[in-house]
Amino acid sequence: MKLKIAVIPGDGIGPDIVAEGIKVLGEVAKKFNHTLDFSFYLAGGVAIDSVGEPLPESTLLGCADAQAVLLGSVGGPKWDDLKGDMRPEKALLGLRGGLKLFCNLRPAILYRQLSEACPLKDHIIEGGLDLMVVRELTGGIYFGDRGRNENGTRAYDTMAYSELEVERIARKAFELAMKRKKKLMSVDKANILESSRLWRSVVNRVATEYPLVTVSHMYVDNAAMQLVRNPKQFDVIVTTNMFGDILSDEASMITGSIGMLPSASLREDSFGMYEPIHGSAPDIAGQDKANPIATILSVAMMLRHSFNLEEEAAVIETAISKVLDDGYRTLDIMSSQMHPVGTKEMGSLIAQAI
Ligand code: NAD
């Protein structure tokens, strides 16, 4: 199979970690007889420096022409003083909006080998943790009407959802639940918000198409509490843009390791953009210190969600687990008795384990 992938290394550690993602992808392609067709594009600070804007049109067009996008990270102190529209981070919003990526998948996986990193008590996380937050990404309060009154003493933001917007994200979440434990938690604030009441009724309607999935509802304040009280009760969580923003950060923090967490942003067809959840870590850029695992796991998500190559994705995840079992650690996940390795060696070890 030919895999046409747009690659945006970006800024800071972006090029370091993307190189390792590509290394691992190359090994998978060899093993399973796939052909890789990469095109490289500029976005973020490097794009500002070279063409004067964070998201050149050629990048957007090139990404739209691929089957999937692999993104490193953007931003850094060099561009911090620029105004809103000229900031490197603007490229992220431009890519998500321009490519119509309405569905954000944020897995929170606590590897048993790294359980020391989790701030929760041992009995709460015994056996590891593996949950998925499905966040609506292009609607809700972040995209609603906003403004101020004439003298600026009153401000408002509007949370609005259409049936269509809820239906398409709900369907993504049910499809995912079908591939996992057939358990879906929809999070809203239906005791107060009208948009949440619509959300809940649409989720219940879509649920009739997936009789094998057990669906429950939870208010967002309770969900925030339950995530630290008993995170293992969740498997797939589906929620709105703002609630998902907050809950996915909370869920990722209970795994304690920012360098280990991937993400996917999808639309209705198989196209998706895949990136680690962390930023460009300018403090360690170009020093062979960054953990490439979040990016390599993003590559696994790409194979699973954009190319339907489940076996290939699982091979990468197993290889990562083996390298952790063998005791290799980058600095961010280092603990006593383990072997410290740099970015390149970690990538090579995972590639070899494939
Ligand atoms: P950050 O995630 O870049 O770094 C936070 C801390 O985590 C740093 O100490 C860093 O060294 C460490 N870290 C991050 N990723 C790591 C990895 N893979 N391996 C080892 N350690 C890692 O967050 P920040 O410092 O708040 O932001 C730095 C820049 O990144 C800013 O310009 C910010 O706007 C940008 N940013 C970009 C994205 C993105 O591209 N999606 C996301 C968040 C922040």
Short mmCIF file of C-alpha atoms and ligand atoms in Angstrom, two decimals, residues 13 17 71-77 80 87 89 92 96 258-260 275-284 289-292 294 330 332, ligand 1:
data_model
loop_
_atom_site.label_atom_id
_atom_site.label_comp_id
_atom_site.label_asym_id
_atom_site.label_seq_id
_atom_site.Cartn_x
_atom_site.Cartn_y
_atom_site.Cartn_z
CA ILE A 13 12.33 19.67 19.19
CA ILE A 17 11.19 13.90 17.19
CA LEU A 71 3.25 17.36 12.77
CA GLY A 72 6.09 17.93 15.24
CA SER A 73 5.49 21.12 17.20
CA VAL A 74 5.54 24.86 16.66
CA GLY A 75 6.53 27.94 18.63
CA GLY A 76 9.38 29.22 20.74
CA PRO A 77 10.75 32.31 22.51
CA ASP A 80 6.95 35.22 21.42
CA ARG A 87 2.43 33.88 16.01
CA GLU A 89 0.72 28.79 17.08
CA LEU A 92 -2.15 25.01 14.39
CA ARG A 96 -7.24 22.35 12.14
CA ILE A 258 4.08 14.69 28.61
CA GLY A 259 6.67 13.10 26.30
CA MET A 260 4.58 9.94 25.95
CA GLU A 275 1.00 15.17 16.61
CA PRO A 276 2.39 14.78 20.11
CA ILE A 277 0.44 16.74 22.76
CA HIS A 278 3.56 18.52 24.02
CA GLY A 279 5.02 21.74 22.65
CA SER A 280 8.32 22.57 21.01
CA ALA A 281 10.36 22.32 24.26
CA PRO A 282 12.89 25.00 23.22
CA ASP A 283 14.91 24.30 26.39
CA ILE A 284 16.06 20.93 24.99
CA LYS A 289 17.26 14.95 24.85
CA ALA A 290 13.61 14.94 23.71
CA ASN A 291 11.46 11.87 24.18
CA PRO A 292 10.30 10.82 20.69
CA ALA A 294 4.68 10.68 21.79
CA THR A 330 14.86 9.32 27.91
CA ASP A 332 11.93 12.99 31.12
P1 NAD B 1 6.36 22.26 26.16
O1 NAD B 1 5.42 21.09 26.06
O2 NAD B 1 7.11 22.59 24.93
O3 NAD B 1 7.41 22.00 27.33
C1 NAD B 1 7.05 21.85 28.69
C2 NAD B 1 8.16 21.08 29.42
O4 NAD B 1 8.10 19.71 29.02
C3 NAD B 1 9.56 21.56 29.08
O5 NAD B 1 10.37 21.46 30.23
C4 NAD B 1 10.05 20.61 28.02
O6 NAD B 1 11.46 20.43 28.00
C5 NAD B 1 9.34 19.32 28.43
N1 NAD B 1 9.02 18.48 27.26
C6 NAD B 1 8.07 18.71 26.33
N2 NAD B 1 8.09 17.75 25.41
C7 NAD B 1 9.07 16.90 25.75
C8 NAD B 1 9.58 15.71 25.19
N3 NAD B 1 9.10 15.18 24.06
N4 NAD B 1 10.61 15.09 25.81
C9 NAD B 1 11.11 15.59 26.95
N5 NAD B 1 10.68 16.70 27.55
C10 NAD B 1 9.67 17.36 26.95
O7 NAD B 1 5.48 23.49 26.64
P2 NAD B 1 5.88 25.03 26.78
O8 NAD B 1 7.26 25.13 27.33
O9 NAD B 1 4.75 25.65 27.49
O10 NAD B 1 5.86 25.59 25.30
C11 NAD B 1 7.01 25.78 24.48
C12 NAD B 1 6.57 26.27 23.12
O11 NAD B 1 5.74 25.28 22.48
C13 NAD B 1 5.70 27.54 23.20
O12 NAD B 1 6.08 28.38 22.13
C14 NAD B 1 4.28 27.02 23.02
O13 NAD B 1 3.42 27.98 22.47
C15 NAD B 1 4.52 25.89 22.05
N6 NAD B 1 3.47 24.83 22.07
C16 NAD B 1 3.23 24.21 20.89
C17 NAD B 1 2.32 23.17 20.84
C18 NAD B 1 2.12 22.46 19.53
O14 NAD B 1 2.90 22.65 18.62
N7 NAD B 1 1.08 21.64 19.41
C19 NAD B 1 1.66 22.75 21.99
C20 NAD B 1 1.96 23.39 23.20
C21 NAD B 1 2.89 24.43 23.23
#
